Amino acid sequence: MLSERRWDAIVAIVATVIALGVLFLFAPPTPSRTAVSLAALVLFVAGYAVVGRAAVEPPRAAWRYPAFLSVAAVAVGIGVGAAPFMAMLQTLAYPLVWVIGDSRRRGIGGSAVIAGSVFVGVIIGNGADADSVVAGATTAVFSLAFAIAIGLWIARIAEYGEERERLLSELTAAQGQVEALSRERGASAERERLARDIHDTLAQTLAGLVIFAERAGRQSREGQTDAAAATIATVEQVARDALAEARALVARTAAVPREPAFAAAVERLVERFRAQGHAAIELDTADAAGELDRETQVVLLRCLQEALSNAAKHAAADRVQVRVRVDAAGGAALEVADDGRGFEPASPGAGFGLDGMRERVALAGGTFEVDSTAGRGTSLRVHLPTARQDAVDDVSGGAP
């Protein structure tokens, strides 16, 4: 809908045009009629300025509509009776009645009142003969029909605009809720990622520190000075590794060793577990000469770290076999097998171990398999596809 200022401009322009037409183009036969028609025009403009203008935009006081309708009907009737050209005042009266009435019922009723005033004005100006009645009725009926048709059309457009505004507000609110849920989900995913990283890095390293510290204390109490010193040196090195891992986590980067070759990173991790002395670890990296992206390295190293930790702490294994393969295209596979006590994979576990590995591998688009039987050891296999193959799979899966 138009604002008050725009209606001010419209009323001023149309009133000026009507006044000029009455004075210079379609002047009434007598000066008195000219004065009456101009007075009617002034009455209409004053009625708009004093009563109608404040009701153009909501909120609208209930009394303003009938008050303005009365002033407009009187002004139109008197003006048309004084000068036929004053019928042009309908171009202002009808739209303002619909705008200020603010409903179909009031718009139609107000239009009928204005049409009736036009009919009365024609009768007053031309006399109550048959020709005047026919002319007045014809003018009133046609103007009323046109006003109602245009008014209903404009009202429908206004309702459509309001409906669109309401839907837009609802959509904006819904988008805000979706954004909030997305932030919450992202925060939850970030918390889970941090939990996995802490479990796979700091928690594992601190557990190793506890084991080495206990060994050093036992060696010291037994008088094994050299062995205790060597263990303390290992504790120092592991503590430095823990510090590096903590800094990596703070920087939101994975705590991957900084060797340029992936095989060297695997050997370093295996050597750390060998130093704990729980099990003999056989490592095969002959087929791990290919280059891997950083994310794939993170997944494989975390899975290897968790598998070795489980073999040492839970399986009580004496022997662990580790095999890492990297193909030229960037795909990788990890196999870890131990001769420990084993477990039932179907039984629910407590902790992040297997579930964390399975989730990490799934997020990387790989496969994770565990084969274990109570008393017969455990075999763990991880396979990660190349980044190119991952993209092809996504496209193929989304094709119809």
Coordinates of C-alpha atoms in Angstrom, one line a residue:
M1 CA 0.0 0.0 0.0
L2 CA 1.0 3.6 -0.6
S3 CA 2.4 5.6 2.2
E4 CA 0.9 8.9 3.6
R5 CA 3.5 11.0 1.7
R6 CA 2.6 9.4 -1.6
W7 CA -1.1 9.9 -1.0
D8 CA -0.4 13.5 -0.1
A9 CA 1.3 14.0 -3.5
I10 CA -1.5 12.2 -5.4
V11 CA -4.3 14.3 -3.7
A12 CA -2.4 17.5 -4.3
I13 CA -1.8 16.8 -8.0
V14 CA -5.3 15.6 -8.8
A15 CA -6.9 18.4 -6.8
T16 CA -4.8 20.9 -8.7
V17 CA -5.7 19.4 -12.1
I18 CA -9.4 19.5 -11.2
A19 CA -9.2 23.1 -10.0
L20 CA -7.5 24.2 -13.2
G21 CA -10.0 22.3 -15.3
V22 CA -12.9 24.0 -13.4
L23 CA -11.3 27.4 -13.8
F24 CA -10.0 27.4 -17.4
L25 CA -11.3 24.4 -19.4
F26 CA -14.7 23.2 -18.1
A27 CA -15.9 26.3 -16.3
P28 CA -19.5 26.2 -14.9
P29 CA -22.0 28.6 -16.6
T30 CA -22.0 31.0 -13.6
P31 CA -19.3 32.3 -11.2
S32 CA -21.3 31.2 -8.2
R33 CA -21.2 27.6 -9.4
T34 CA -17.5 27.9 -10.0
A35 CA -17.1 29.1 -6.4
V36 CA -19.2 26.2 -5.1
S37 CA -17.3 23.6 -7.0
L38 CA -14.0 25.0 -5.8
A39 CA -15.4 25.1 -2.2
A40 CA -16.4 21.4 -2.6
L41 CA -12.9 20.6 -3.8
V42 CA -11.4 22.4 -0.8
L43 CA -13.8 20.5 1.5
F44 CA -12.6 17.2 0.1
V45 CA -8.9 18.1 0.5
A46 CA -9.5 19.4 4.0
G47 CA -11.4 16.2 4.9
Y48 CA -8.5 14.1 3.6
A49 CA -5.9 16.2 5.5
V50 CA -7.7 16.3 8.8
V51 CA -9.5 13.0 8.9
G52 CA -8.4 10.6 6.2
R53 CA -4.7 11.1 6.1
A54 CA -4.1 9.5 9.5
A55 CA -6.1 6.5 8.5
V56 CA -4.1 5.7 5.3
E57 CA -1.7 3.5 7.3
P58 CA -2.5 1.3 10.3
P59 CA -3.4 1.6 13.1
R60 CA -6.6 3.2 12.1
A61 CA -9.1 4.8 14.5
A62 CA -12.6 3.4 13.9
W63 CA -14.3 6.8 13.6
R64 CA -12.1 8.1 10.8
Y65 CA -13.7 5.9 8.1
P66 CA -17.3 7.0 8.5
A67 CA -16.2 10.6 9.1
F68 CA -14.1 10.8 5.9
L69 CA -16.8 8.9 3.9
S70 CA -19.3 11.5 5.0
V71 CA -17.1 14.5 4.1
A72 CA -16.1 12.9 0.8
A73 CA -19.8 12.1 -0.2
V74 CA -20.9 15.7 0.6
A75 CA -18.0 17.2 -1.3
V76 CA -18.5 15.0 -4.4
G77 CA -22.3 15.5 -4.4
I78 CA -22.0 19.3 -4.1
G79 CA -19.1 19.5 -6.6
V80 CA -20.9 17.4 -9.3
G81 CA -24.0 19.5 -8.7
A82 CA -22.1 22.7 -9.3
A83 CA -19.9 21.5 -12.2
P84 CA -20.1 18.2 -14.1
F85 CA -16.3 18.2 -14.4
M86 CA -16.1 17.8 -10.6
A87 CA -17.1 14.1 -11.2
M88 CA -13.3 13.7 -11.7
L89 CA -13.2 13.9 -7.9
Q90 CA -14.3 10.2 -7.9
T91 CA -10.7 9.3 -9.0
L92 CA -9.6 10.3 -5.4
A93 CA -12.8 9.4 -3.5
Y94 CA -13.0 5.7 -4.5
P95 CA -9.4 4.7 -3.9
L96 CA -9.3 6.5 -0.5
V97 CA -12.5 4.8 0.6
W98 CA -11.0 1.4 -0.1
V99 CA -7.7 2.3 1.6
I100 CA -9.2 3.9 4.7
G101 CA -12.0 1.3 4.9
D102 CA -9.4 -1.5 4.9
S103 CA -11.9 -4.3 4.1
R104 CA -14.0 -5.5 1.2
R105 CA -17.3 -4.8 2.9
R106 CA -16.4 -1.2 3.8
G107 CA -14.9 -0.6 0.4
I108 CA -18.0 -1.8 -1.5
G109 CA -20.3 0.1 0.9
G110 CA -18.2 3.3 0.7
S111 CA -18.1 3.1 -3.1
A112 CA -21.9 2.8 -3.1
V113 CA -22.2 5.9 -1.0
I114 CA -19.9 7.9 -3.3
A115 CA -21.8 6.6 -6.4
G116 CA -25.1 7.7 -4.7
S117 CA -23.6 11.2 -4.1
V118 CA -22.6 11.4 -7.8
F119 CA -26.2 10.5 -8.7
V120 CA -27.6 13.1 -6.4
G121 CA -25.1 15.7 -7.7
V122 CA -26.2 15.1 -11.3
I123 CA -29.9 15.5 -10.3
I124 CA -29.1 18.7 -8.4
G125 CA -27.1 20.2 -11.3
N126 CA -29.4 19.3 -14.2
G127 CA -32.8 19.0 -12.6
A128 CA -35.0 16.1 -11.7
D129 CA -36.1 15.3 -15.2
A130 CA -35.9 11.9 -16.9
D131 CA -32.7 12.7 -18.8
S132 CA -30.9 13.8 -15.6
V133 CA -32.0 10.7 -13.8
V134 CA -30.8 8.4 -16.6
A135 CA -27.5 10.3 -17.0
G136 CA -27.0 10.3 -13.2
A137 CA -27.8 6.7 -12.8
T138 CA -25.6 5.7 -15.8
T139 CA -22.7 7.6 -14.4
A140 CA -23.2 6.3 -10.9
V141 CA -23.6 2.6 -12.0
F142 CA -20.6 2.6 -14.3
S143 CA -18.4 4.4 -11.8
L144 CA -19.5 2.1 -9.0
A145 CA -18.9 -1.1 -11.0
F146 CA -15.5 0.1 -12.1
A147 CA -14.6 1.2 -8.5
I148 CA -15.7 -2.2 -7.1
A149 CA -13.8 -4.1 -9.7
I150 CA -10.6 -2.1 -9.2
G151 CA -11.0 -2.1 -5.5
L152 CA -11.4 -5.9 -5.3
W153 CA -8.4 -6.4 -7.6
I154 CA -6.2 -4.1 -5.5
A155 CA -7.4 -5.7 -2.3
R156 CA -6.5 -9.1 -3.6
I157 CA -3.0 -7.8 -4.6
A158 CA -2.6 -6.4 -1.1
E159 CA -3.7 -9.6 0.6
Y160 CA -1.3 -11.5 -1.7
G161 CA 1.5 -9.2 -0.6
E162 CA 0.7 -9.6 3.0
E163 CA 0.6 -13.4 2.6
R164 CA 4.0 -13.3 0.9
E165 CA 5.3 -11.1 3.7
R166 CA 4.0 -13.6 6.3
L167 CA 5.5 -16.5 4.4
L168 CA 8.8 -14.7 4.1
S169 CA 8.8 -14.0 7.9
E170 CA 8.1 -17.7 8.5
L171 CA 10.8 -18.7 6.1
T172 CA 13.2 -16.4 7.7
A173 CA 12.4 -17.8 11.1
A174 CA 12.7 -21.3 9.8
Q175 CA 16.1 -20.5 8.3
G176 CA 17.2 -19.1 11.6
Q177 CA 16.1 -22.3 13.3
V178 CA 17.9 -24.4 10.7
E179 CA 21.0 -22.3 11.1
A180 CA 20.9 -22.7 14.9
L181 CA 20.4 -26.5 14.5
S182 CA 23.3 -26.6 12.1
R183 CA 25.6 -24.7 14.5
E184 CA 24.5 -27.0 17.3
R185 CA 25.2 -30.1 15.1
G186 CA 28.5 -28.7 14.0
A187 CA 29.4 -28.0 17.6
S188 CA 28.4 -31.5 18.6
A189 CA 30.5 -33.0 15.7
E190 CA 33.4 -30.9 16.8
R191 CA 33.1 -32.1 20.4
E192 CA 33.0 -35.7 19.2
R193 CA 36.0 -35.1 17.0
L194 CA 37.9 -33.5 19.9
A195 CA 36.9 -36.4 22.1
R196 CA 38.3 -38.9 19.6
D197 CA 41.5 -36.9 19.1
I198 CA 42.1 -36.6 22.8
H199 CA 41.4 -40.3 23.3
D200 CA 43.7 -41.3 20.4
T201 CA 46.5 -39.0 21.3
L202 CA 46.8 -37.5 24.7
A203 CA 45.0 -40.3 26.6
Q204 CA 47.1 -43.0 24.9
T205 CA 50.3 -41.1 25.4
L206 CA 49.5 -40.4 29.1
A207 CA 48.7 -44.1 29.6
G208 CA 52.1 -44.9 28.2
L209 CA 53.7 -42.4 30.6
V210 CA 52.0 -44.1 33.6
I211 CA 53.4 -47.5 32.5
F212 CA 56.9 -46.1 32.0
A213 CA 56.8 -44.3 35.3
E214 CA 55.7 -47.5 37.1
R215 CA 58.5 -49.4 35.4
A216 CA 61.1 -46.7 36.4
G217 CA 59.9 -46.7 40.0
R218 CA 60.1 -50.5 40.2
Q219 CA 63.6 -50.6 38.6
S220 CA 64.7 -47.9 41.0
R221 CA 63.5 -49.8 44.0
E222 CA 65.2 -52.9 42.8
G223 CA 68.5 -51.1 42.3
Q224 CA 68.5 -51.3 38.5
T225 CA 70.0 -47.8 38.1
D226 CA 70.9 -48.0 34.4
A227 CA 67.6 -49.5 33.5
A228 CA 65.7 -46.9 35.5
A229 CA 67.7 -44.1 33.8
A230 CA 66.8 -45.5 30.4
T231 CA 63.2 -45.7 31.3
I232 CA 63.3 -42.1 32.6
A233 CA 64.7 -41.0 29.3
T234 CA 61.9 -42.8 27.5
V235 CA 59.4 -41.0 29.8
E236 CA 61.0 -37.7 28.8
Q237 CA 60.6 -38.5 25.1
V238 CA 57.0 -39.6 25.5
A239 CA 56.2 -36.5 27.5
R240 CA 57.7 -34.4 24.7
D241 CA 55.5 -36.2 22.3
A242 CA 52.4 -35.6 24.5
L243 CA 53.3 -31.9 24.5
A244 CA 53.5 -31.8 20.7
E245 CA 50.2 -33.6 20.5
A246 CA 48.6 -31.1 22.9
R247 CA 49.9 -28.2 20.8
A248 CA 48.6 -29.8 17.7
L249 CA 45.1 -30.2 19.2
V250 CA 45.1 -26.6 20.3
A251 CA 46.0 -25.5 16.8
R252 CA 43.1 -27.7 15.5
T253 CA 45.5 -29.9 13.5
A254 CA 45.9 -33.6 13.8
A255 CA 48.9 -34.7 15.8
V256 CA 50.5 -36.4 12.9
P257 CA 54.3 -36.8 13.1
R258 CA 56.1 -34.4 10.8
E259 CA 58.2 -37.0 8.9
P260 CA 57.8 -36.5 5.1
A261 CA 57.2 -40.3 4.6
F262 CA 54.2 -42.0 6.0
A263 CA 56.2 -45.2 6.6
A264 CA 58.5 -43.3 9.0
A265 CA 55.5 -42.1 11.0
V266 CA 54.3 -45.6 11.3
E267 CA 57.7 -46.9 12.4
R268 CA 57.9 -44.2 15.0
L269 CA 54.5 -45.0 16.5
V270 CA 55.3 -48.8 16.5
E271 CA 58.6 -48.1 18.2
R272 CA 56.9 -46.2 21.0
F273 CA 54.7 -49.3 21.7
R274 CA 57.7 -51.6 21.5
A275 CA 59.4 -49.5 24.2
Q276 CA 56.6 -50.4 26.5
G277 CA 57.6 -54.0 26.3
H278 CA 54.1 -55.6 26.3
A279 CA 54.4 -57.5 23.1
A280 CA 56.7 -58.2 20.2
I281 CA 55.5 -56.1 17.2
E282 CA 56.4 -57.2 13.7
L283 CA 56.0 -54.3 11.2
D284 CA 55.7 -54.7 7.4
T285 CA 55.9 -51.4 5.5
A286 CA 57.4 -52.7 2.3
D287 CA 54.3 -51.7 0.3
A288 CA 53.9 -48.3 2.0
A289 CA 56.1 -46.2 -0.3
G290 CA 53.2 -44.3 -1.9
E291 CA 52.2 -40.8 -1.0
L292 CA 49.1 -40.2 1.2
D293 CA 47.1 -37.0 1.9
R294 CA 47.2 -35.8 5.5
E295 CA 43.7 -36.8 6.3
T296 CA 44.3 -40.4 5.3
Q297 CA 47.5 -40.5 7.3
V298 CA 45.5 -39.3 10.4
V299 CA 42.9 -42.0 10.0
L300 CA 45.5 -44.8 9.6
L301 CA 47.8 -43.6 12.4
R302 CA 44.9 -43.2 14.8
C303 CA 43.5 -46.7 14.0
L304 CA 47.0 -48.2 14.4
Q305 CA 47.5 -46.4 17.7
E306 CA 44.2 -47.7 19.0
A307 CA 44.8 -51.2 17.8
L308 CA 48.2 -51.4 19.4
S309 CA 46.9 -49.9 22.6
N310 CA 44.1 -52.5 22.7
A311 CA 46.5 -55.3 22.1
A312 CA 48.7 -54.1 24.9
K313 CA 46.1 -53.2 27.5
H314 CA 43.2 -55.5 26.9
A315 CA 44.3 -58.5 24.7
A316 CA 47.5 -59.3 26.7
A317 CA 49.0 -60.3 23.4
D318 CA 52.6 -61.6 23.1
R319 CA 52.9 -61.0 19.4
V320 CA 51.4 -58.4 17.1
Q321 CA 51.7 -58.2 13.3
V322 CA 51.3 -54.9 11.6
R323 CA 51.1 -54.5 7.8
V324 CA 50.6 -51.2 6.0
R325 CA 50.0 -50.9 2.2
V326 CA 49.8 -47.8 0.1
D327 CA 49.1 -48.0 -3.6
A328 CA 50.3 -45.5 -6.2
A329 CA 46.9 -43.9 -6.6
G330 CA 46.7 -43.0 -2.9
G331 CA 44.6 -45.8 -1.5
A332 CA 45.8 -47.4 1.7
A333 CA 45.1 -50.5 3.9
L334 CA 46.1 -51.4 7.4
E335 CA 46.1 -54.8 9.0
V336 CA 46.8 -55.5 12.7
A337 CA 46.6 -59.0 14.1
D338 CA 47.5 -60.2 17.6
D339 CA 47.5 -63.5 19.5
G340 CA 45.7 -62.2 22.5
R341 CA 42.7 -63.3 24.4
G342 CA 40.3 -62.0 21.8
F343 CA 36.6 -61.0 22.4
E344 CA 33.2 -61.1 20.9
P345 CA 32.8 -58.3 18.4
A346 CA 29.0 -58.4 18.7
S347 CA 29.1 -57.6 22.4
P348 CA 28.6 -54.0 23.3
G349 CA 31.9 -52.3 24.4
A350 CA 32.5 -49.4 26.8
G351 CA 34.6 -46.6 25.6
F352 CA 35.7 -45.0 22.4
G353 CA 38.0 -47.7 21.0
L354 CA 36.4 -49.7 18.2
D355 CA 33.5 -47.3 17.8
G356 CA 35.8 -44.4 17.4
M357 CA 37.9 -46.2 14.8
R358 CA 34.8 -47.4 12.9
E359 CA 33.4 -43.8 12.9
R360 CA 36.6 -42.3 11.8
V361 CA 37.0 -44.7 8.9
A362 CA 33.4 -44.3 7.9
L363 CA 33.8 -40.5 7.7
A364 CA 36.8 -41.1 5.4
G365 CA 34.8 -43.3 3.1
G366 CA 36.6 -46.4 4.0
T367 CA 35.8 -49.9 5.3
F368 CA 36.5 -51.2 8.8
E369 CA 36.5 -54.9 9.7
V370 CA 37.2 -56.7 13.0
D371 CA 37.6 -60.5 13.2
S372 CA 38.0 -61.8 16.8
T373 CA 37.2 -64.9 18.8
A374 CA 37.6 -65.4 22.5
G375 CA 40.9 -67.1 23.1
R376 CA 42.1 -66.9 19.5
G377 CA 43.3 -63.4 19.0
T378 CA 42.0 -60.4 17.0
S379 CA 42.5 -59.3 13.4
L380 CA 41.6 -55.7 12.4
R381 CA 41.5 -54.4 8.8
V382 CA 41.1 -50.9 7.5
H383 CA 40.8 -49.9 3.8
L384 CA 40.7 -46.3 2.6
P385 CA 40.0 -45.5 -1.0
T386 CA 41.8 -42.9 -3.1
A387 CA 40.3 -39.4 -3.0
R388 CA 39.5 -39.7 -6.8
Q389 CA 37.7 -43.0 -6.3
D390 CA 35.8 -41.5 -3.4
A391 CA 34.5 -38.7 -5.6
V392 CA 33.6 -41.2 -8.4
D393 CA 31.6 -43.3 -5.9
D394 CA 29.7 -40.2 -4.7
V395 CA 28.8 -39.2 -8.2
S396 CA 27.7 -42.8 -9.1
G397 CA 25.7 -43.1 -5.9
G398 CA 23.9 -39.8 -6.7
A399 CA 23.1 -40.7 -10.4
P400 CA 19.6 -41.8 -11.2

